[in-house]
N, CA and C of each residue as an Amber inpcrd file, in Angstrom:
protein
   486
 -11.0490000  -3.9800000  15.5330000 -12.3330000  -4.4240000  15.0240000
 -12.7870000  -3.4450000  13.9580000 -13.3960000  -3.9730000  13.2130000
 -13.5670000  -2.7150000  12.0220000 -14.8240000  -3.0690000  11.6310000
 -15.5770000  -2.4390000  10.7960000 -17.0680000  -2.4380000  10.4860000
 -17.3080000  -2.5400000   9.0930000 -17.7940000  -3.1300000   7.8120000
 -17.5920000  -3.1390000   6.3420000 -19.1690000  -2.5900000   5.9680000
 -19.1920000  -1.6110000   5.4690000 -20.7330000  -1.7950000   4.9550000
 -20.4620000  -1.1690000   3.6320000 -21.1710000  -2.3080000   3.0980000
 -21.3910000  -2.4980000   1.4600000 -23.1250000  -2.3850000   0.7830000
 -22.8850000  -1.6050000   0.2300000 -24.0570000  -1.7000000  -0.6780000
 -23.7670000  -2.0560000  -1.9920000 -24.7410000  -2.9730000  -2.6390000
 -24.7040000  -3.3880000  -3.8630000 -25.8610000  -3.1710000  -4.6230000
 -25.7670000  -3.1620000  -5.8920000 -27.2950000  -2.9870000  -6.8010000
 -27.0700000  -4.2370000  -7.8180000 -27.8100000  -4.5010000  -8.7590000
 -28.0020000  -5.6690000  -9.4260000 -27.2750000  -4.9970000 -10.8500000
 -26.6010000  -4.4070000 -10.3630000 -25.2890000  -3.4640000 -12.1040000
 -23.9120000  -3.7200000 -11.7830000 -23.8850000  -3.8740000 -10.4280000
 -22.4730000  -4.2470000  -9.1010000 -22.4120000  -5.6250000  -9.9750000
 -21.1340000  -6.0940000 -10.4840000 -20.7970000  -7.1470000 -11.2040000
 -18.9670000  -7.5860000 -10.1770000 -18.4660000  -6.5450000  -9.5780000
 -17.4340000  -6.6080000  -9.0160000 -16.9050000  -5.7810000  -7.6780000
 -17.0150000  -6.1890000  -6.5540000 -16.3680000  -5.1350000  -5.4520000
 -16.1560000  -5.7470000  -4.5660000 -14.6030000  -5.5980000  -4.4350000
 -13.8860000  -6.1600000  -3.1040000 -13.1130000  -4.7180000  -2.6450000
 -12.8590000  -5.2360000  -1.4000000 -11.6060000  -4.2910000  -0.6390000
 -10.5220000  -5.5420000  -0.4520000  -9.4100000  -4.5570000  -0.4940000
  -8.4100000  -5.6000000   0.0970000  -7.6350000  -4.5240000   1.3390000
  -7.4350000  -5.6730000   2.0390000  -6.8180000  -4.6810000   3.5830000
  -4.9650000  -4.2540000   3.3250000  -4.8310000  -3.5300000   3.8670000
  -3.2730000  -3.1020000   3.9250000  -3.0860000  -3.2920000   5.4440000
  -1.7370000  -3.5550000   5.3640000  -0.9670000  -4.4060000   6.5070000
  -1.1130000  -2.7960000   7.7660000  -1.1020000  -3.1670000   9.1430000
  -1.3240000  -1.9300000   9.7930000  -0.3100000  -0.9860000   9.9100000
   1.0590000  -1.6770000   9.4800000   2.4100000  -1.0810000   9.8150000
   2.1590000  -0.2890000   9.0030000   1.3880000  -0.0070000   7.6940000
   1.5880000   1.1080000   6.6010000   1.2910000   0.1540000   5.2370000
   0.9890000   1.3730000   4.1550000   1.2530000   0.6220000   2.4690000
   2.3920000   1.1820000   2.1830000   3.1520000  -0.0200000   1.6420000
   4.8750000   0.1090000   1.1130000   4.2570000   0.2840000  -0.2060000
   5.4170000   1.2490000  -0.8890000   5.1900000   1.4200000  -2.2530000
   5.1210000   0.6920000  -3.1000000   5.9750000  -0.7540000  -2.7890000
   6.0150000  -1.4250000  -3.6400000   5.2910000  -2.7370000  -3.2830000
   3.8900000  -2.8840000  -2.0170000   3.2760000  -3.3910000  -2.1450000
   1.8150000  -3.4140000  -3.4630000   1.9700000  -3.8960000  -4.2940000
   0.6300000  -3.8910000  -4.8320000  -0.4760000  -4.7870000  -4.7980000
  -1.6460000  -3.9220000  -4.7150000  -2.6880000  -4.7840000  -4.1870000
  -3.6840000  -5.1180000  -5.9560000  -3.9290000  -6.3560000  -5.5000000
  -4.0940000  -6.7360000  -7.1140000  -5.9470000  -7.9190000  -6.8450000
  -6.6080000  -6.9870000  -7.9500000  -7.7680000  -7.8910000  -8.1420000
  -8.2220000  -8.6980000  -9.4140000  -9.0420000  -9.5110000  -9.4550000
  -9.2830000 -10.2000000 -10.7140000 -10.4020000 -10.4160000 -10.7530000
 -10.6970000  -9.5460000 -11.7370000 -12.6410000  -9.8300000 -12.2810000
 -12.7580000 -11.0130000 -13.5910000 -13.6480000 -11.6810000 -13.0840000
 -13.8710000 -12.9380000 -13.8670000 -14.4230000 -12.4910000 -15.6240000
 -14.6940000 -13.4500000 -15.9530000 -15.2000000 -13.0550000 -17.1180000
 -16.4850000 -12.3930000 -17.3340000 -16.3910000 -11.6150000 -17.9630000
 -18.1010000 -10.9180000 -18.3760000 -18.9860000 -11.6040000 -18.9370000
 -20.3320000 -11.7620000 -18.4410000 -21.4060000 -12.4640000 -19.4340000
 -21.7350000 -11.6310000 -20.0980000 -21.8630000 -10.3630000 -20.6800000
 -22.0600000  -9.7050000 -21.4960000 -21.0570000  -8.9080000 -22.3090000
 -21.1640000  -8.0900000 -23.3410000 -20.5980000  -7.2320000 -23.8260000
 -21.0630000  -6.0360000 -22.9890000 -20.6790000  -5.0230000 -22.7970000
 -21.5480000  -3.5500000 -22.1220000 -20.1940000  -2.9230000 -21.6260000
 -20.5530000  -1.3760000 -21.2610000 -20.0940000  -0.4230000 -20.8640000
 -19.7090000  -0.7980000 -19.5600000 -18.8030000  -0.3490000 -18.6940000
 -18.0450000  -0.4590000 -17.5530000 -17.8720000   0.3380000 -16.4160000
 -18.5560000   0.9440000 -15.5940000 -18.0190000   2.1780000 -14.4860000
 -16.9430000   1.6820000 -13.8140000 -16.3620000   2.1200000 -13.5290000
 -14.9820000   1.4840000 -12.4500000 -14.5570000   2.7420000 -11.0500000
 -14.6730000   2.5380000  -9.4010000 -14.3660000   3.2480000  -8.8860000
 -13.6700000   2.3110000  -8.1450000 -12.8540000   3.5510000  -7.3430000
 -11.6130000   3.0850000  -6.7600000 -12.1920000   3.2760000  -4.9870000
 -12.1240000   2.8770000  -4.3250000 -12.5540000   2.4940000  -2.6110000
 -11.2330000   2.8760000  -1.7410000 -11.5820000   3.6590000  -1.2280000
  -9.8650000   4.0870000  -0.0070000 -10.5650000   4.5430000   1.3860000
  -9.9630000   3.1150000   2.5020000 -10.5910000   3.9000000   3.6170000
  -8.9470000   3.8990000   4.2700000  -9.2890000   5.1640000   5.4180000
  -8.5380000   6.0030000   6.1330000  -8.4100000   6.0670000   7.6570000
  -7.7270000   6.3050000   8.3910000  -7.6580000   6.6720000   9.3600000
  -7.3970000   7.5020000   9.6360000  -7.5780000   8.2740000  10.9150000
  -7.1090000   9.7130000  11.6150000  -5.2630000   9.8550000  11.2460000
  -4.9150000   8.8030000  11.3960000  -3.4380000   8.6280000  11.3260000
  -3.0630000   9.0760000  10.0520000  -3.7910000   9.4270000   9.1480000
  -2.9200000   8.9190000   7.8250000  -2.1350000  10.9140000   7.8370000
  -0.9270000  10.9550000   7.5130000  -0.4870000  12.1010000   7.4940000
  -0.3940000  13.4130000   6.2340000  -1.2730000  12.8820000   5.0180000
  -1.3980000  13.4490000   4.1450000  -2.6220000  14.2060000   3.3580000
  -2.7480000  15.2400000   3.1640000  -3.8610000  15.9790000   2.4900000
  -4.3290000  14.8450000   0.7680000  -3.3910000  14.3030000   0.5860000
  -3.6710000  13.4900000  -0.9870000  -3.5560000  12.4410000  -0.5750000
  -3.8500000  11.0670000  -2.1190000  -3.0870000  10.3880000  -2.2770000
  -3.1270000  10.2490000  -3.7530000  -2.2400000   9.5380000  -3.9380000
  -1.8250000   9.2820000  -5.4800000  -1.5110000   7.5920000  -5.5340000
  -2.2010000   7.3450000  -6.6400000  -2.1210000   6.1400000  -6.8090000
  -2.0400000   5.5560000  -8.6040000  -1.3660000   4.5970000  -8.1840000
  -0.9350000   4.0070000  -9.7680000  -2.0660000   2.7880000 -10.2030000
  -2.8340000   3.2590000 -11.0500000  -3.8810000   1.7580000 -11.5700000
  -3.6600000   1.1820000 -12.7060000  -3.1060000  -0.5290000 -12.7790000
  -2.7180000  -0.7500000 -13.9050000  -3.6840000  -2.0480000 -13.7850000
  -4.7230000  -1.6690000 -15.4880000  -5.2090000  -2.7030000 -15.7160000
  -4.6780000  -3.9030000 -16.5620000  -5.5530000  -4.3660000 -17.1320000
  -4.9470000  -5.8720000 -17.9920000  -6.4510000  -6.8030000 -18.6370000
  -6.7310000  -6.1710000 -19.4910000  -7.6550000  -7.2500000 -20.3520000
  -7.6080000  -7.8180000 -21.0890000  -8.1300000  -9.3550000 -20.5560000
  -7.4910000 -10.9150000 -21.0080000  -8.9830000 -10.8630000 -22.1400000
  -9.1010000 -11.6210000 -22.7280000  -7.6270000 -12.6460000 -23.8840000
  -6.5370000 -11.5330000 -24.0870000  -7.0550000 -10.0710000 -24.7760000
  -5.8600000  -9.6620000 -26.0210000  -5.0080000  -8.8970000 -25.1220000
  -4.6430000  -9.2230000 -24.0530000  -3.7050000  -8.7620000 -23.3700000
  -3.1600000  -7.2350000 -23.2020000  -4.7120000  -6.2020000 -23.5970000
  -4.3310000  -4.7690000 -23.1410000  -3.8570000  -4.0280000 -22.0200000
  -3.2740000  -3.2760000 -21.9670000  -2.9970000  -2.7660000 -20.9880000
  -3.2360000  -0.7080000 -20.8220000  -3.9450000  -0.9420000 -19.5480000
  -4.2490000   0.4240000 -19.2710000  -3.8580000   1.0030000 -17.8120000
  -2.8860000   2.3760000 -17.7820000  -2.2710000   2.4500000 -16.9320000
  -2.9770000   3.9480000 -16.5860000  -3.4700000   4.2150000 -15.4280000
  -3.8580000   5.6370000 -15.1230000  -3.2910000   5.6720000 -14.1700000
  -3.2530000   7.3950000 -13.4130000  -2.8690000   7.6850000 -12.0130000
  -3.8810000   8.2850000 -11.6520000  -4.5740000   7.9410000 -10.4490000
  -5.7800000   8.8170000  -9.8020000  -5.0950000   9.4700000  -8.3970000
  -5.3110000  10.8560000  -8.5020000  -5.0730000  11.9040000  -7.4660000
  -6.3280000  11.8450000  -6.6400000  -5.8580000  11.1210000  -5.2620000
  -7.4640000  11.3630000  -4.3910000  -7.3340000  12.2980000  -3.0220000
  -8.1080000  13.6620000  -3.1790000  -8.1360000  14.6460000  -2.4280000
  -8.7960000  13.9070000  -1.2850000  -8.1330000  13.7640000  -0.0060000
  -8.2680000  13.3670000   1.5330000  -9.1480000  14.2530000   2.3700000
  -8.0180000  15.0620000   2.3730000  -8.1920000  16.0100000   3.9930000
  -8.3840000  17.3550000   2.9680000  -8.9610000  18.4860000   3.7380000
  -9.6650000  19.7690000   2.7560000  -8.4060000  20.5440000   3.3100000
  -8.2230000  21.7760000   3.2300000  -6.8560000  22.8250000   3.6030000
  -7.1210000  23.2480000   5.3790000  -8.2380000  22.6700000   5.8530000
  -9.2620000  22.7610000   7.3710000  -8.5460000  22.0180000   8.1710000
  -7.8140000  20.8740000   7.3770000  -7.6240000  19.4420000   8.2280000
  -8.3890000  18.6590000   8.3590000  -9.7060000  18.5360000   7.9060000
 -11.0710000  17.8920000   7.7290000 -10.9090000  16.9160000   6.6650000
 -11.2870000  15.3030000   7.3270000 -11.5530000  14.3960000   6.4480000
 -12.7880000  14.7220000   5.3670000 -12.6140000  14.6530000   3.8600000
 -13.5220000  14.7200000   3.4580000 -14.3060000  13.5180000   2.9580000
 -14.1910000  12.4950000   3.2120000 -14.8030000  11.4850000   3.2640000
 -15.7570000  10.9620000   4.2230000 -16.6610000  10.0100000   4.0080000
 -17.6730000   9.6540000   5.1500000 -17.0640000   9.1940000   6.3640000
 -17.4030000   8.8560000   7.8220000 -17.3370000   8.3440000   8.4320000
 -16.4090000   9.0780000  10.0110000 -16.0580000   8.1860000  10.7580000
 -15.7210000   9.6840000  12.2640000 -14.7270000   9.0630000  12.3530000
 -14.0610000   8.3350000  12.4430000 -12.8420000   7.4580000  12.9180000
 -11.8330000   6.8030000  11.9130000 -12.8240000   6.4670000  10.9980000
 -12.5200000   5.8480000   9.9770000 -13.1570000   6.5300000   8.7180000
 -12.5040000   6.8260000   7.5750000 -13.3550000   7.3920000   6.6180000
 -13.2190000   6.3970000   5.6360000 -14.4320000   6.4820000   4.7310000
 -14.2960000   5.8400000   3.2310000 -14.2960000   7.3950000   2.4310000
 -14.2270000   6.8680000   1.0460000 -13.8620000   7.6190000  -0.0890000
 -14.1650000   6.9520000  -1.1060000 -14.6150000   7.3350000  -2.3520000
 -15.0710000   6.7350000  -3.5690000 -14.4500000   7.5410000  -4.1890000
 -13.8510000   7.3550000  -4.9690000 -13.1800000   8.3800000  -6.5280000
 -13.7010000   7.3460000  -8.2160000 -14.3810000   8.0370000  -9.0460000
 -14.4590000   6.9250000 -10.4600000 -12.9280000   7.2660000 -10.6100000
 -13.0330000   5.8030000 -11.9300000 -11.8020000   6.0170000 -12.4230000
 -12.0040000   6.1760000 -13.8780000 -12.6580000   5.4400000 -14.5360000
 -12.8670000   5.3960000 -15.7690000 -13.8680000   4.6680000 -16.6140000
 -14.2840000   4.4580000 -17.3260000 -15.4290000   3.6540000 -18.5170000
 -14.7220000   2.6850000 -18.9050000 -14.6790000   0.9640000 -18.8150000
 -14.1000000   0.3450000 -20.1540000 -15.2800000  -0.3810000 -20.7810000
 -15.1180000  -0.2050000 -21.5740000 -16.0820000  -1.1250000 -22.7610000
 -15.4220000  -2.6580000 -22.8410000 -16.0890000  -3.7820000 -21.7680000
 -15.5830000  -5.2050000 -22.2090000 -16.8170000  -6.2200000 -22.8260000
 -16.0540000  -7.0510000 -23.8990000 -16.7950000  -7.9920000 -24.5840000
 -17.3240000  -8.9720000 -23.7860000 -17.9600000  -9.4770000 -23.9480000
 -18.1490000 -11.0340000 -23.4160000 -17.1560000 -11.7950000 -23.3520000
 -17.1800000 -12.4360000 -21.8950000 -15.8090000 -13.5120000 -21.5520000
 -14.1940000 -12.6890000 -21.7560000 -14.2160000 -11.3620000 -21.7140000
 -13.2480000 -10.4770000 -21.2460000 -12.9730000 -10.7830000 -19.7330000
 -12.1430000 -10.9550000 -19.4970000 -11.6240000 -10.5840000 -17.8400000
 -10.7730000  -9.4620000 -17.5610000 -10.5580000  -8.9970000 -16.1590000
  -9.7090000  -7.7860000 -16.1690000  -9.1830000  -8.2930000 -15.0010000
  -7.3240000  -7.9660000 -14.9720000  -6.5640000  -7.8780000 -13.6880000
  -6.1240000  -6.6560000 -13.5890000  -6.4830000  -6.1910000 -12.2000000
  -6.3560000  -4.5780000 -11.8020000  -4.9430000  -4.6800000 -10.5110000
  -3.9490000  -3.9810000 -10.9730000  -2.8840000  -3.5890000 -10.3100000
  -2.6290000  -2.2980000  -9.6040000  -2.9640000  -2.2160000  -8.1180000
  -3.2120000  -0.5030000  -7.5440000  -2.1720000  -0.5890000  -6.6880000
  -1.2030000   0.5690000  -6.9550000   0.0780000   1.0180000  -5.9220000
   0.1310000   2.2700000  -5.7630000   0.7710000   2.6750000  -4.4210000
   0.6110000   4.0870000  -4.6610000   1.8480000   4.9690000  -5.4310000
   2.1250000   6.0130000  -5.4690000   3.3480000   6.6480000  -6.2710000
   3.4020000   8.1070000  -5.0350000   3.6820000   7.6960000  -3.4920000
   3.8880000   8.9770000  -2.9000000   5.3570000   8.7280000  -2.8010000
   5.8040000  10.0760000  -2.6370000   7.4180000   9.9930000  -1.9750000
   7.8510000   9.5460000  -0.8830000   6.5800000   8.9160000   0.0790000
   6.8610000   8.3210000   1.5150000   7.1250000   7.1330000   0.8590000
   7.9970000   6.5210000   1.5200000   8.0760000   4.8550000   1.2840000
   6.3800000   3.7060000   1.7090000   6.4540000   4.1310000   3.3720000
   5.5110000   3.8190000   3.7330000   4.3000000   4.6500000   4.4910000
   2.7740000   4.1520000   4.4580000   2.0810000   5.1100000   4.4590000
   1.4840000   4.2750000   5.4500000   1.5540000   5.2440000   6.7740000
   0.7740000   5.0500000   7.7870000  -1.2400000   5.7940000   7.4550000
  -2.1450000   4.7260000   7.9160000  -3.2930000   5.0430000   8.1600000
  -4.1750000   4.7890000   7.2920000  -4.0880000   4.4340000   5.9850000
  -4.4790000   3.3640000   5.0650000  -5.0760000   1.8050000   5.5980000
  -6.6790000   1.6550000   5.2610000  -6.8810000   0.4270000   6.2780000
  -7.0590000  -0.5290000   4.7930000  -7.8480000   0.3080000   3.4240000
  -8.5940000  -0.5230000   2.7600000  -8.0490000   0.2320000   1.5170000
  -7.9520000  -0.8850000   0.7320000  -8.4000000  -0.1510000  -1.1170000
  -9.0310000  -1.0140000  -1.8160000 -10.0230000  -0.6260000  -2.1450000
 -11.1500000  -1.2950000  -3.2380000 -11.3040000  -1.5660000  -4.5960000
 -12.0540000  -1.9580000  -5.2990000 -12.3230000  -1.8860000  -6.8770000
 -13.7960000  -2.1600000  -6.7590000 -14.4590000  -1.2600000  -7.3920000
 -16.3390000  -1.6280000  -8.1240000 -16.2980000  -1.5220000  -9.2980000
 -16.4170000  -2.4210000  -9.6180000 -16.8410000  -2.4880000 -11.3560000
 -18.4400000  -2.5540000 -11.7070000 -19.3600000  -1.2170000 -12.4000000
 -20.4260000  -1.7600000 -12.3620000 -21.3100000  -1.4570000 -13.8770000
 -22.0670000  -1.8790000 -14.6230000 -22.6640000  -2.0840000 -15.3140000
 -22.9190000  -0.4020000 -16.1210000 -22.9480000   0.1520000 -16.9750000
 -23.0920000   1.5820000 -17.0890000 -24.3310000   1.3160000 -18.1080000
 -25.2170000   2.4290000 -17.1730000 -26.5830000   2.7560000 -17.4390000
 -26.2620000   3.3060000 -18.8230000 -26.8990000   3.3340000 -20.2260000
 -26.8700000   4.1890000 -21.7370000 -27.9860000   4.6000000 -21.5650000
 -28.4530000   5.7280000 -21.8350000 -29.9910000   5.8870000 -22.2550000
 -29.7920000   5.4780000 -23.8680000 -31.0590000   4.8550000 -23.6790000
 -31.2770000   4.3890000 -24.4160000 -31.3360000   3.0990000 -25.4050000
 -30.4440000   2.6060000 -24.4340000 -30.0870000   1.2880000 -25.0160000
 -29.8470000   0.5380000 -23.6300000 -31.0080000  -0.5390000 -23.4590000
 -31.1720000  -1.3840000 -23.0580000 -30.4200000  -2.9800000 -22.9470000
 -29.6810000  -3.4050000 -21.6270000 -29.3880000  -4.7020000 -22.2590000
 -30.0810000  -6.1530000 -22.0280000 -30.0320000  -7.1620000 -22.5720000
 -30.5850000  -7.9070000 -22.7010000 -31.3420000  -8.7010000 -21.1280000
 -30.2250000  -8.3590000 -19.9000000 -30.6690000  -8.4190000 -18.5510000
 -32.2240000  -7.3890000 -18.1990000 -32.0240000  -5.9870000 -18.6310000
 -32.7660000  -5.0450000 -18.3330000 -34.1150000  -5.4320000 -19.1650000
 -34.4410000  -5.9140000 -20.1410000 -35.2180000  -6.0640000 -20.6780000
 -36.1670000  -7.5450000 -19.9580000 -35.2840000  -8.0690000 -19.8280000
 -35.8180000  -9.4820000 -19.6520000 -36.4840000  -8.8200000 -18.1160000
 -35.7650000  -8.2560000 -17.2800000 -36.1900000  -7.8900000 -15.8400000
 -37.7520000  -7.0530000 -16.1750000 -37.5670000  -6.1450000 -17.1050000
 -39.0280000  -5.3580000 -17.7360000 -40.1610000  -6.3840000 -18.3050000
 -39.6620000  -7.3130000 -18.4550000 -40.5940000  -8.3240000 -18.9980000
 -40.6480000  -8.2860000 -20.5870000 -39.7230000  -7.7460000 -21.3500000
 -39.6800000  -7.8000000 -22.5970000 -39.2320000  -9.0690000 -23.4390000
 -38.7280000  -9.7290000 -24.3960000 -37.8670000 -10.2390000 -25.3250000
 -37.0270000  -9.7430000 -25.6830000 -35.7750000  -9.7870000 -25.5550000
 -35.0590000  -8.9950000 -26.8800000 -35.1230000  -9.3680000 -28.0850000
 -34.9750000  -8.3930000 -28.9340000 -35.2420000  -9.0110000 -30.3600000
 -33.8750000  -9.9140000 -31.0900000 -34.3200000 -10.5490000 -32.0920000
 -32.3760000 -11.1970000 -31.9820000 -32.2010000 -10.5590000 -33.7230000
């Protein structure tokens, strides 16, 4: 039985978890999401979601993120190193049994009616990785000072100007 708690804000445009099988994540399982199209042009936060178990046998993880933004068919490939357990043996993530973890990953700047397919695998030397329950994606709206978008304004009670 497991417990999900999610918080969202009205900038949250994207966040799922997807579960990994209990036997372990195989390396060459990849877990793959698809964010719809954007109604706006704007800035992008993107974090990555990893929950854990007592089981899992490693101080890291390492993981391969390969994006994909449709129409012009870019592609962006990072590796995020996510520090687990401290040199104590101590989860450093929330929770007693189960931990979550948030790591950002990066900024993208998408246009309007951009979509993105996100490809996450890991790159450890274990084949398979016991204690891995969840891996996530949040995609959310990035605050500018200073520049307002046409949602934020309208919520302030403004016009935008055209």
């Amino acid at each position: 039985m497991g417990i999900m708690l999610v918080s969202c804000n009205d900038r949250t445009v994207f966040s799922h978890y997807e579960s990994v099988p209990v036997r372990g994540w195989e390396r060459n399982d990849t877990l793959s999401f698809n964010i719809e199209p954007m109604s706006e042009t704007n800035l992008y936060a993107e974090e990555i979601g990893v929950r854990i178990t007592g089981e899992y046998p490693f101080k890291g993880l390492s993981l391969v993120v390969e994006q994909t933004v449709y129409p012009s068919n870019t592609t962006i490939t990072d590796t995020l190193n996510c520090d687990l357990i401290d040199d104590a043996g101590h989860a450093n993530g929330k929770g007693i049994n189960h931990y979550q973890y948030l790591y950002p990953l990066t900024t993208l700047k998408l246009n309007k009616g951009e979509s993105v397919h996100v490809a996450i695998r890991h790159c450890m030397k274990r084949e398979i990785l016991p204690g891995i329950t969840d891996v996530g994606l949040t995609l959310s709206r990035q605050v500018t000072a200073g520049i307002q978008t046409k949602e934020d304004k309208q919520k302030e009670g403004k016009t935008p100007q055209r």
